[in-house]
XYZ file of C-alpha atoms in Angstrom:
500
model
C 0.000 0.000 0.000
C 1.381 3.262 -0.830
C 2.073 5.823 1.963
C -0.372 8.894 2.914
C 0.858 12.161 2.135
C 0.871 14.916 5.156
C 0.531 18.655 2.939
C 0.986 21.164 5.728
C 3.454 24.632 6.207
C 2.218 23.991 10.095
C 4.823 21.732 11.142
C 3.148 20.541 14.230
C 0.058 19.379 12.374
C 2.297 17.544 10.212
C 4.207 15.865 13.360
C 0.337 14.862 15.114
C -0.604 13.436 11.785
C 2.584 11.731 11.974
C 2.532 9.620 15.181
C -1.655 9.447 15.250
C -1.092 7.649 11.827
C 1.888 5.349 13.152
C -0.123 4.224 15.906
C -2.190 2.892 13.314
C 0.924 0.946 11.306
C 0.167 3.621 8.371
C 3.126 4.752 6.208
C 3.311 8.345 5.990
C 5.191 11.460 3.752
C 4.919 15.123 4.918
C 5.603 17.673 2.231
C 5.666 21.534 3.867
C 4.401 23.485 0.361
C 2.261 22.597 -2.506
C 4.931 22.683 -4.715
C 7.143 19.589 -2.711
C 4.326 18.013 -3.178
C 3.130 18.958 -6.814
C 6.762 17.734 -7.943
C 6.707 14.647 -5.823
C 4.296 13.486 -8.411
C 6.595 13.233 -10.887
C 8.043 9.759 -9.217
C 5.223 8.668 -7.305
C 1.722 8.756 -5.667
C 0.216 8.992 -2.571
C -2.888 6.329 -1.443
C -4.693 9.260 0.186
C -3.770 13.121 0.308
C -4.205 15.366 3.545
C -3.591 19.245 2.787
C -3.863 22.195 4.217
C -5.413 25.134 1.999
C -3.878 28.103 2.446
C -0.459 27.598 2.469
C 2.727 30.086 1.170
C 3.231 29.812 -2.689
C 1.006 27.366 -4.200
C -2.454 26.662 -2.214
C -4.212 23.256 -1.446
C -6.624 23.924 -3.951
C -4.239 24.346 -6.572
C -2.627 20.794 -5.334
C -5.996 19.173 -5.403
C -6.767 20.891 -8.819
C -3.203 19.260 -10.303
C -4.042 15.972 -8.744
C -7.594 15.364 -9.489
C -6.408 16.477 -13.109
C -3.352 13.649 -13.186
C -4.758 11.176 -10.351
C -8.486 11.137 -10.257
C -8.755 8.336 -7.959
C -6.791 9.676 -4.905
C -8.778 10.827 -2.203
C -8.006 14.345 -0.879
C -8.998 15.641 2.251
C -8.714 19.409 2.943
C -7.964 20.663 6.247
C -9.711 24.067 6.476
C -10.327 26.827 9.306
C -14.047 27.414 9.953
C -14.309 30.705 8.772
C -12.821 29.426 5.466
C -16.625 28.233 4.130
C -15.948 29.432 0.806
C -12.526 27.360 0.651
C -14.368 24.517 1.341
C -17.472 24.579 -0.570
C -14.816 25.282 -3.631
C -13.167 22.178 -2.311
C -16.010 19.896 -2.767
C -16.716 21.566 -6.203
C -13.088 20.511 -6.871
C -13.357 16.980 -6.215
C -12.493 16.589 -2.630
C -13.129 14.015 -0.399
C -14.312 15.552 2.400
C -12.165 18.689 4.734
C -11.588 18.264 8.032
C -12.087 21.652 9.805
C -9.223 23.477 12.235
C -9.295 22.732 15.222
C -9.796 19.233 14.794
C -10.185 16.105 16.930
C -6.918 13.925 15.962
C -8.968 10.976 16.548
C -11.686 12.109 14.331
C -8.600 12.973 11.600
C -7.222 9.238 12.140
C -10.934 7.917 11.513
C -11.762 10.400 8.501
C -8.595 9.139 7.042
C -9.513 5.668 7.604
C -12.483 5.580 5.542
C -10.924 7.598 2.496
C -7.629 4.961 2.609
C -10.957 2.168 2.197
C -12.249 4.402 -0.397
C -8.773 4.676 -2.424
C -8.181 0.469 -1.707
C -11.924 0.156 -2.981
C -11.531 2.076 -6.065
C -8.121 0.459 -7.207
C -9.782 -2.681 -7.576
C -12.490 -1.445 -9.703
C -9.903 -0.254 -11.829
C -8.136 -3.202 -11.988
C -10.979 -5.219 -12.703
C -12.560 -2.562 -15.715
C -8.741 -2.476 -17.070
C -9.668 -6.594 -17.652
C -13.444 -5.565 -18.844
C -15.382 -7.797 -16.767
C -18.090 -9.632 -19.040
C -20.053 -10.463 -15.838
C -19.844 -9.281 -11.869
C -20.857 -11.685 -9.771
C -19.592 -13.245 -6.076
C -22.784 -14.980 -4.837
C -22.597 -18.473 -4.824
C -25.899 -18.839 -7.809
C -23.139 -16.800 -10.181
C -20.222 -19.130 -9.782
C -22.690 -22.095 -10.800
C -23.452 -19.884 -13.811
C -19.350 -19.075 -14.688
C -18.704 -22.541 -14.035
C -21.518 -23.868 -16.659
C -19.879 -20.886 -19.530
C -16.394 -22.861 -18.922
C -17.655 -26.162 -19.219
C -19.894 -24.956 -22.448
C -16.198 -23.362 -23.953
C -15.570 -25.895 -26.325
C -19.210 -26.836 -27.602
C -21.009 -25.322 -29.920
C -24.597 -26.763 -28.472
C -27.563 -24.872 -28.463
C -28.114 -22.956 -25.076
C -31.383 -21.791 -23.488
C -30.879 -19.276 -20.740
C -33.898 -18.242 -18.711
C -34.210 -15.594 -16.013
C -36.412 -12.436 -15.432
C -35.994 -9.523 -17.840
C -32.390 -7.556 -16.512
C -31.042 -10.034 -15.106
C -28.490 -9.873 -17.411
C -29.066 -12.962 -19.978
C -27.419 -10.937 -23.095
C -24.497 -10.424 -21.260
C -24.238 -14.573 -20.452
C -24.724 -15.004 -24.298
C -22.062 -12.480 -25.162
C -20.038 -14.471 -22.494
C -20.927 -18.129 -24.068
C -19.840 -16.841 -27.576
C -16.720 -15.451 -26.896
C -15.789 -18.242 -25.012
C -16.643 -20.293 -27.616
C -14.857 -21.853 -31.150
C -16.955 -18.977 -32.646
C -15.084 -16.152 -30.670
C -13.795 -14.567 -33.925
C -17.228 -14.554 -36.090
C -19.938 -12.403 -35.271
C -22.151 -12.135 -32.346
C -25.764 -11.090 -33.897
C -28.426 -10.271 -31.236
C -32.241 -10.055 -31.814
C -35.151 -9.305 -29.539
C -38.025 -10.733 -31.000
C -40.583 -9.188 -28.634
C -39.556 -5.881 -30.250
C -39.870 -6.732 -33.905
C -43.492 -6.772 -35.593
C -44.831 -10.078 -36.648
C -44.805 -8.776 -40.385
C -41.179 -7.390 -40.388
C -39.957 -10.252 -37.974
C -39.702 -12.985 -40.690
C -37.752 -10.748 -42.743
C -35.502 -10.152 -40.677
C -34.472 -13.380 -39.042
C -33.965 -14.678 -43.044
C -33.517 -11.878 -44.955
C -35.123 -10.852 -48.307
C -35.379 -10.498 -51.858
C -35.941 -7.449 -54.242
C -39.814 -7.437 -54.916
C -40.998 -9.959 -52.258
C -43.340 -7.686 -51.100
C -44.213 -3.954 -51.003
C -40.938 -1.722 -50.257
C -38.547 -4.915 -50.786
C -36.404 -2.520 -53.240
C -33.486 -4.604 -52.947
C -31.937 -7.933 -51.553
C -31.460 -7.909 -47.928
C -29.477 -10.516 -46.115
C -31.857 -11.774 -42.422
C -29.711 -12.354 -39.388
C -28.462 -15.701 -40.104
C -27.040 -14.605 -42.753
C -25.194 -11.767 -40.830
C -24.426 -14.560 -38.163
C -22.960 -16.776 -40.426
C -20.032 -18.997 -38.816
C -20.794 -17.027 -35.035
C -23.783 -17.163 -32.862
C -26.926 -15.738 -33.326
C -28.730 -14.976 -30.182
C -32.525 -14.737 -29.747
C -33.570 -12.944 -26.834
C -37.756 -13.267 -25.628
C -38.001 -16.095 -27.739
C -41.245 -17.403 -25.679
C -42.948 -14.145 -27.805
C -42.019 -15.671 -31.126
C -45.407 -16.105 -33.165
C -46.451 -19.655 -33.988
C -45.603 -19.556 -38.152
C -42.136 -18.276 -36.937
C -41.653 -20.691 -34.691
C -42.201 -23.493 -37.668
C -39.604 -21.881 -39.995
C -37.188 -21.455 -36.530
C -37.849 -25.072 -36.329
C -36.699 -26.276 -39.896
C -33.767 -24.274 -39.320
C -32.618 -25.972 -36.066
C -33.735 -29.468 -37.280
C -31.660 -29.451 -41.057
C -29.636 -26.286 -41.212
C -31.427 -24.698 -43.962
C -33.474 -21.926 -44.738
C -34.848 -19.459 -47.675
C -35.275 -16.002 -47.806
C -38.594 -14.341 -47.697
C -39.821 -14.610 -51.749
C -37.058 -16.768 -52.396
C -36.895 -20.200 -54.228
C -32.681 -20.933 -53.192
C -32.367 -22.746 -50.302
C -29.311 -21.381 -48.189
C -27.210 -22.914 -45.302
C -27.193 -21.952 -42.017
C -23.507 -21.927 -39.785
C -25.192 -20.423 -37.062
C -24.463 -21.446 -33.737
C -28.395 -20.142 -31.924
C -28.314 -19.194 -27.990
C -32.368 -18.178 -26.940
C -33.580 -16.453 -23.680
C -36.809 -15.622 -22.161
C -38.544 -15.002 -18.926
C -41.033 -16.763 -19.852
C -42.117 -20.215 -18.558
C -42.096 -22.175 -22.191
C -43.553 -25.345 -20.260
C -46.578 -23.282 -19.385
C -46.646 -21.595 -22.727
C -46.675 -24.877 -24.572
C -49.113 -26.346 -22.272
C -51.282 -23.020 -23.172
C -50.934 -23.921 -26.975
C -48.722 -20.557 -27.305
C -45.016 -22.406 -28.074
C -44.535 -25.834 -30.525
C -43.501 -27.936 -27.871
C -40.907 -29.859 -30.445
C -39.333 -26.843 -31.081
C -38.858 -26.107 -26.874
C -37.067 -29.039 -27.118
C -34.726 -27.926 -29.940
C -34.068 -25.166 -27.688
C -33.810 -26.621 -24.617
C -30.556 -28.738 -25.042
C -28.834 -26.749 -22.158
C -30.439 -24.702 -20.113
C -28.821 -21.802 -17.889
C -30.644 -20.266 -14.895
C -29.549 -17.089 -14.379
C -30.823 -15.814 -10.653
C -32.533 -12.422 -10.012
C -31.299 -9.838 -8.392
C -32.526 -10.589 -5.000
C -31.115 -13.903 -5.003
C -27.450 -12.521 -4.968
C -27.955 -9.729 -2.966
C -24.264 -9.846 -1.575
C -23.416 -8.866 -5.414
C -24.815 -5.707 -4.925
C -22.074 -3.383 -3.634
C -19.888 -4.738 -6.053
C -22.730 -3.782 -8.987
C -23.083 -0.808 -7.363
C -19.664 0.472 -7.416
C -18.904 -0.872 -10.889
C -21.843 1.112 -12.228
C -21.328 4.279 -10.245
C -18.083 4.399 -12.077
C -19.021 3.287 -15.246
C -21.755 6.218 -15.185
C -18.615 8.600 -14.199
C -16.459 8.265 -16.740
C -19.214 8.296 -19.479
C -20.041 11.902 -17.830
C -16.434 12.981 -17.593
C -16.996 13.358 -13.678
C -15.655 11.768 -10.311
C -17.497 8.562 -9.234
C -19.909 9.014 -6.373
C -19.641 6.710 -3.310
C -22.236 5.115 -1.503
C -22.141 5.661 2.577
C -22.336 1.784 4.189
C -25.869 2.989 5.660
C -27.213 3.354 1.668
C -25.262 0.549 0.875
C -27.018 -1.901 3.457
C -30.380 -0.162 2.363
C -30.070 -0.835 -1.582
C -28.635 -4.205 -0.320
C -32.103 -5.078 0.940
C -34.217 -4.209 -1.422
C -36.177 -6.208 -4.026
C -35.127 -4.880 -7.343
C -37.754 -6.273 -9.460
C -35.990 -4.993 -12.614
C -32.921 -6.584 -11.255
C -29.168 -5.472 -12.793
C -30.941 -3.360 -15.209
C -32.934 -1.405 -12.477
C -29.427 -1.174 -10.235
C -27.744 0.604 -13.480
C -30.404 2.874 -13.923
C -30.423 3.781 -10.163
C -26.717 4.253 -10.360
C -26.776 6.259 -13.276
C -29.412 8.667 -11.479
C -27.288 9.413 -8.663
C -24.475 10.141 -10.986
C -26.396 12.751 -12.297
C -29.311 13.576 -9.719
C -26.989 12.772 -5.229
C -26.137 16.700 -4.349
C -22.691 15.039 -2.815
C -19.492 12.880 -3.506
C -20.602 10.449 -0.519
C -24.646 9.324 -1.206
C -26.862 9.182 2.400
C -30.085 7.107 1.983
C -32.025 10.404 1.934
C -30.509 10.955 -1.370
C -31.834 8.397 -3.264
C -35.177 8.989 -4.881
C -38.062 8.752 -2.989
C -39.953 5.758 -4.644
C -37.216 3.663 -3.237
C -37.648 4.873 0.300
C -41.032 4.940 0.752
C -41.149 1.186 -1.177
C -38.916 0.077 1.192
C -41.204 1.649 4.317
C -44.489 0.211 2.612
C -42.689 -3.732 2.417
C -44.651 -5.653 3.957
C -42.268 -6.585 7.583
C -41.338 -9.860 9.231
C -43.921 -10.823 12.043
C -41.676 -10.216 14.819
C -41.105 -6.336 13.519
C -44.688 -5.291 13.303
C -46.019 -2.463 15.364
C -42.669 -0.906 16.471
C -42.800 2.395 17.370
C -38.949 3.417 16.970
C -35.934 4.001 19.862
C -34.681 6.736 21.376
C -32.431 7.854 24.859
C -30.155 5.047 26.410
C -30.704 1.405 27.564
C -30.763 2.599 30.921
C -33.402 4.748 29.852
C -35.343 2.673 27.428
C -33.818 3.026 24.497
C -35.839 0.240 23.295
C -39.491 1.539 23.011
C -42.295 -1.417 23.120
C -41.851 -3.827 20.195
C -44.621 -6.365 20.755
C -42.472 -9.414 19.450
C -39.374 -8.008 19.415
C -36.725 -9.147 22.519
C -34.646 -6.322 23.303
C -30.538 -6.608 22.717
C -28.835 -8.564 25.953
C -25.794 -7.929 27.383
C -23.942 -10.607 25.753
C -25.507 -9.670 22.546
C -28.257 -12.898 22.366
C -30.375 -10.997 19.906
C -28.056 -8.125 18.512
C -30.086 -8.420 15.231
C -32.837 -7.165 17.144
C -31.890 -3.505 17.435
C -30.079 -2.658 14.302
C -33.868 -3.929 12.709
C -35.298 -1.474 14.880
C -32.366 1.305 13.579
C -33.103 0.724 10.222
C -37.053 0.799 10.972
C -37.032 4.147 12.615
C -35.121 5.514 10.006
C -36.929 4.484 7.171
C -39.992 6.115 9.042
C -37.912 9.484 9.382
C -36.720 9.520 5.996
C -40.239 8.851 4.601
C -41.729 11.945 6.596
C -39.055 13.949 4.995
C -37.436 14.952 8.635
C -34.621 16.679 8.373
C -30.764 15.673 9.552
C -31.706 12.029 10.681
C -28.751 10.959 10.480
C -27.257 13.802 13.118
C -30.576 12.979 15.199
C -29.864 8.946 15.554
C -26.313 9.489 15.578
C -26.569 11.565 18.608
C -28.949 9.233 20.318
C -26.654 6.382 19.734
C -23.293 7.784 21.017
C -25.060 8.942 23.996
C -26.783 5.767 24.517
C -23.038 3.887 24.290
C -21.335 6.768 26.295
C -24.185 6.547 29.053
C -23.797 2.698 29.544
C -19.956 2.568 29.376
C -19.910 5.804 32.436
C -22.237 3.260 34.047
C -19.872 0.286 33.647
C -17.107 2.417 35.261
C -18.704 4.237 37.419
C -18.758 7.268 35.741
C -15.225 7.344 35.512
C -14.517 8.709 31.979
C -11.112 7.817 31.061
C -11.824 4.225 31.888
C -14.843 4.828 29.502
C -13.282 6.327 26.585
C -10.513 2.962 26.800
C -13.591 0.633 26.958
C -14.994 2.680 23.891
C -12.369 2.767 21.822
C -11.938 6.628 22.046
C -9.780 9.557 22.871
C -10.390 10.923 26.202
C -10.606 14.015 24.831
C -13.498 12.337 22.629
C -15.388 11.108 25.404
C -15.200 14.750 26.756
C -16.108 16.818 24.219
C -18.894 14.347 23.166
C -20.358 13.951 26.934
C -20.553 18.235 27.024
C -22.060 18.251 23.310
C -24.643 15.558 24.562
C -25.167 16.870 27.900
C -24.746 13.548 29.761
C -24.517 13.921 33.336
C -22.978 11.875 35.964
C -19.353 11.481 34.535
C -16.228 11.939 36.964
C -12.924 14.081 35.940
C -10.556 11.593 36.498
């Protein structure tokens, strides 16, 4: 990993920084000007950026300007004074991460640069894996089956039938099966028969010739032809029209076929890979599909699983798409907080990938920030996710607020509140994500400083209890600075702690 670089004409901010980020084993490089910096470039690059903005000579903006320009995917983060608003609005506007305002808490510093070094580590491997152009993105267990049938179908040249619901991606497996296949170096021909009309469709699955009916000026080749020695793929095949489906039929059964008015029988090197999401067993049942040509079809079949039955995929969608979108607009990738990652994560997608690229490509254009909070995303999707119908046990809860001491849980008929030992630790982050929903749905403003607050005072309440209100001994248990604990306990107004 490559060292984070310290831009700072203070030299004691730059010595803080220094040992706050060796206590956390990460490799540092302090540059006093701009320029050090700016020139440093020339051999190397920093994992994340920390810099001052108003510094003698050249400014931080300047150095954030000349990196974003060279180094798009470093995170910077700005350290500005209060006053300095401006400075840091024209910060964001130039790409920053986020700015970290003077004076600041070192341990909020340490954690700020935390989640920008996950940021930069999460971003290199996107680029790694678009520099390879991933055909298809996919960790969940119902994926690898699918990869694993693609390898094992390399070498064939059988017909395929791949069936899923519509955006699940079943082009993209066909794209996959062909260029894995003999046929990798002859065309790919795709064709969507749901979105051809009947009378055009015959002409142009077989092409052709000059006078065969009104408009036919000249010969036109179908898209066998245009397929010829590669793959031809069908998509919605289960919409095919019955006479179709008898000329599709001949075609799989001898190899041959004639053009529409034509007496010359031509031969057909097609390889043919159909999809639908469609259930042809109920559609030849129904009279609507020839059942023998189903089973021309249905030689190997491929699965591909919805959206919702991979749901662990979805960050990794999410982020490939996010930057995808980004570099078609010529801008910096948004990132999605792990709060509006965990929501998307849980919803039902019913257009599947296709509906997730969409979404993506809205908040490319439509998030007001860098860093996307669930009250960014459009409305529809919050308010859907509000209306779900709830598990049994989560019914009729009427939110959380204060401490456990307190009653931070609020009656939940159904619902056992979190133990000690954590016994049922699912049970409150429902309720977290419950309450929030509700708040984000009435449109109230700054939830997420609202629940923040009442969760750090909750976990500051019971650790002063554990201790016995002795704070140091609290802020060690929590994981905190004491000067954390101290400026958090007067911002909350907790009582009862001890100066110790």
């Amino acid at each position: 990993m490559k060292p984070i670089w310290i831009v700072d004409d203070d030299e004691s901010i730059r010595w803080v920084l220094e040992k706050a980020l060796a206590r956390e084993n990460l490799a540092t490089q302090s540059f006093s000007s701009a320029r050090d910096a700016i020139a440093a470039l020339q051999n190397g690059t920093p994992q994340v950026l920390v810099s001052d903005i108003r510094m003698p000579g050249a400014s931080g903006l300047e150095l954030l300007q000349t990196v974003k320009a060279k180094h798009p995917g470093i995170p910077v983060i700005i350290i500005t004074a209060f006053s300095d608003l401006d400075s840091a609005v024209s910060a964001f506007q130039g790409g920053a991460f986020e700015y970290l305002a003077k004076p600041f808490d070192v341990d909020k510093a340490v954690e700020l640069i935390r989640r920008a070094l996950d940021e930069s580590l999460r971003e290199t491997d996107i680029e790694q894996g678009a520099a390879q152009t991933p055909e298809i993105l996919g960790q969940a267990p119902a994926m690898q089956d699918v990869f694993r049938a693609i390898g094992r179908l390399s070498q064939s040249n059988v017909t395929v039938l791949i069936t899923g619901e519509s955006g699940s991606g079943k082009e993209l497996v066909a794209r996959a099966l062909h260029k894995h296949s003999p046929r990798a170096s002859q065309p790919f021909v795709a064709l969507n028969t749901a979105a051809i009309p009947k009378d055009l469709l015959e002409s142009e699955l077989f092409g052709h010739e000059r006078g065969a009916f009104t408009g036919a000026q000249a010969m036109r080749r179908g898209r066998f032809e245009q397929a010829e020695g590669g793959t031809l793929f069908l998509d919605e095949i289960g919409d095919m029209p019955l006479d179709l489906q008898t000329r599709l039929l001949r075609v799989l059964s001898d190899g041959h076929f004639y053009r529409v008015g034509g007496h010359q029988s031509l031969k057909a090197n097609v390889r043919v890979i159909a999809a639908t999401h469609q259930n042809l067993e109920q559609r030849v049942r129904e009279g609507l599909f020839r059942e023998d040509l189903y089973h021309r079809l249905n030689v190997i079949r491929l699965r591909l699983p919805s959206l919702r039955e991979r749901s662990e995929d979805i960050p990794i969608l999410a982020r490939y798409f996010l930057a995808q979108s980004a570099r078609q607009l010529g801008v910096e990738a948004k990132r999605l907080s792990p709060q509006a990652m965990q929501f998307l994560s849980q919803l039902e997608f019913p257009g599947n990938v296709r509906q997730l690229e969409n979404l993506c490509n809205w908040i490319t254009v439509m998030a007001p920030g860098q860093t996307v909070e669930i009250k960014d995303l459009p409305q529809d999707l919050v308010e859907e996710r509000v209306h779900a119908p709830q598990p049994a046990q989560n019914r009729g809860c009427s939110g959380i607020g204060g401490s456990p001491s307190d009653g931070l849980y609020r009656a939940c008929p159904g619902v056992a509140s979190a133990s000690a030992d954590g016994a049922a630790g699912a049970s409150w982050i429902t309720l977290l994500e419950t309450e929030a929903a509700q708040m984000l749905a009435s449109e109230q403003p700054e939830v997420m400083d609202i629940l923040g607050r009442q969760f750090e005072a909750a976990l500051i309440k019971v650790a002063l209890k554990h201790t016995h209100g002795r704070k140091n001994d609290a802020a060690v248990r929590l994981g905190i600075g004491r000067n954390t604990i101290t400026r958090k306990i007067q911002k909350l107004g907790i009582g009862g702690a001890e100066d110790d």
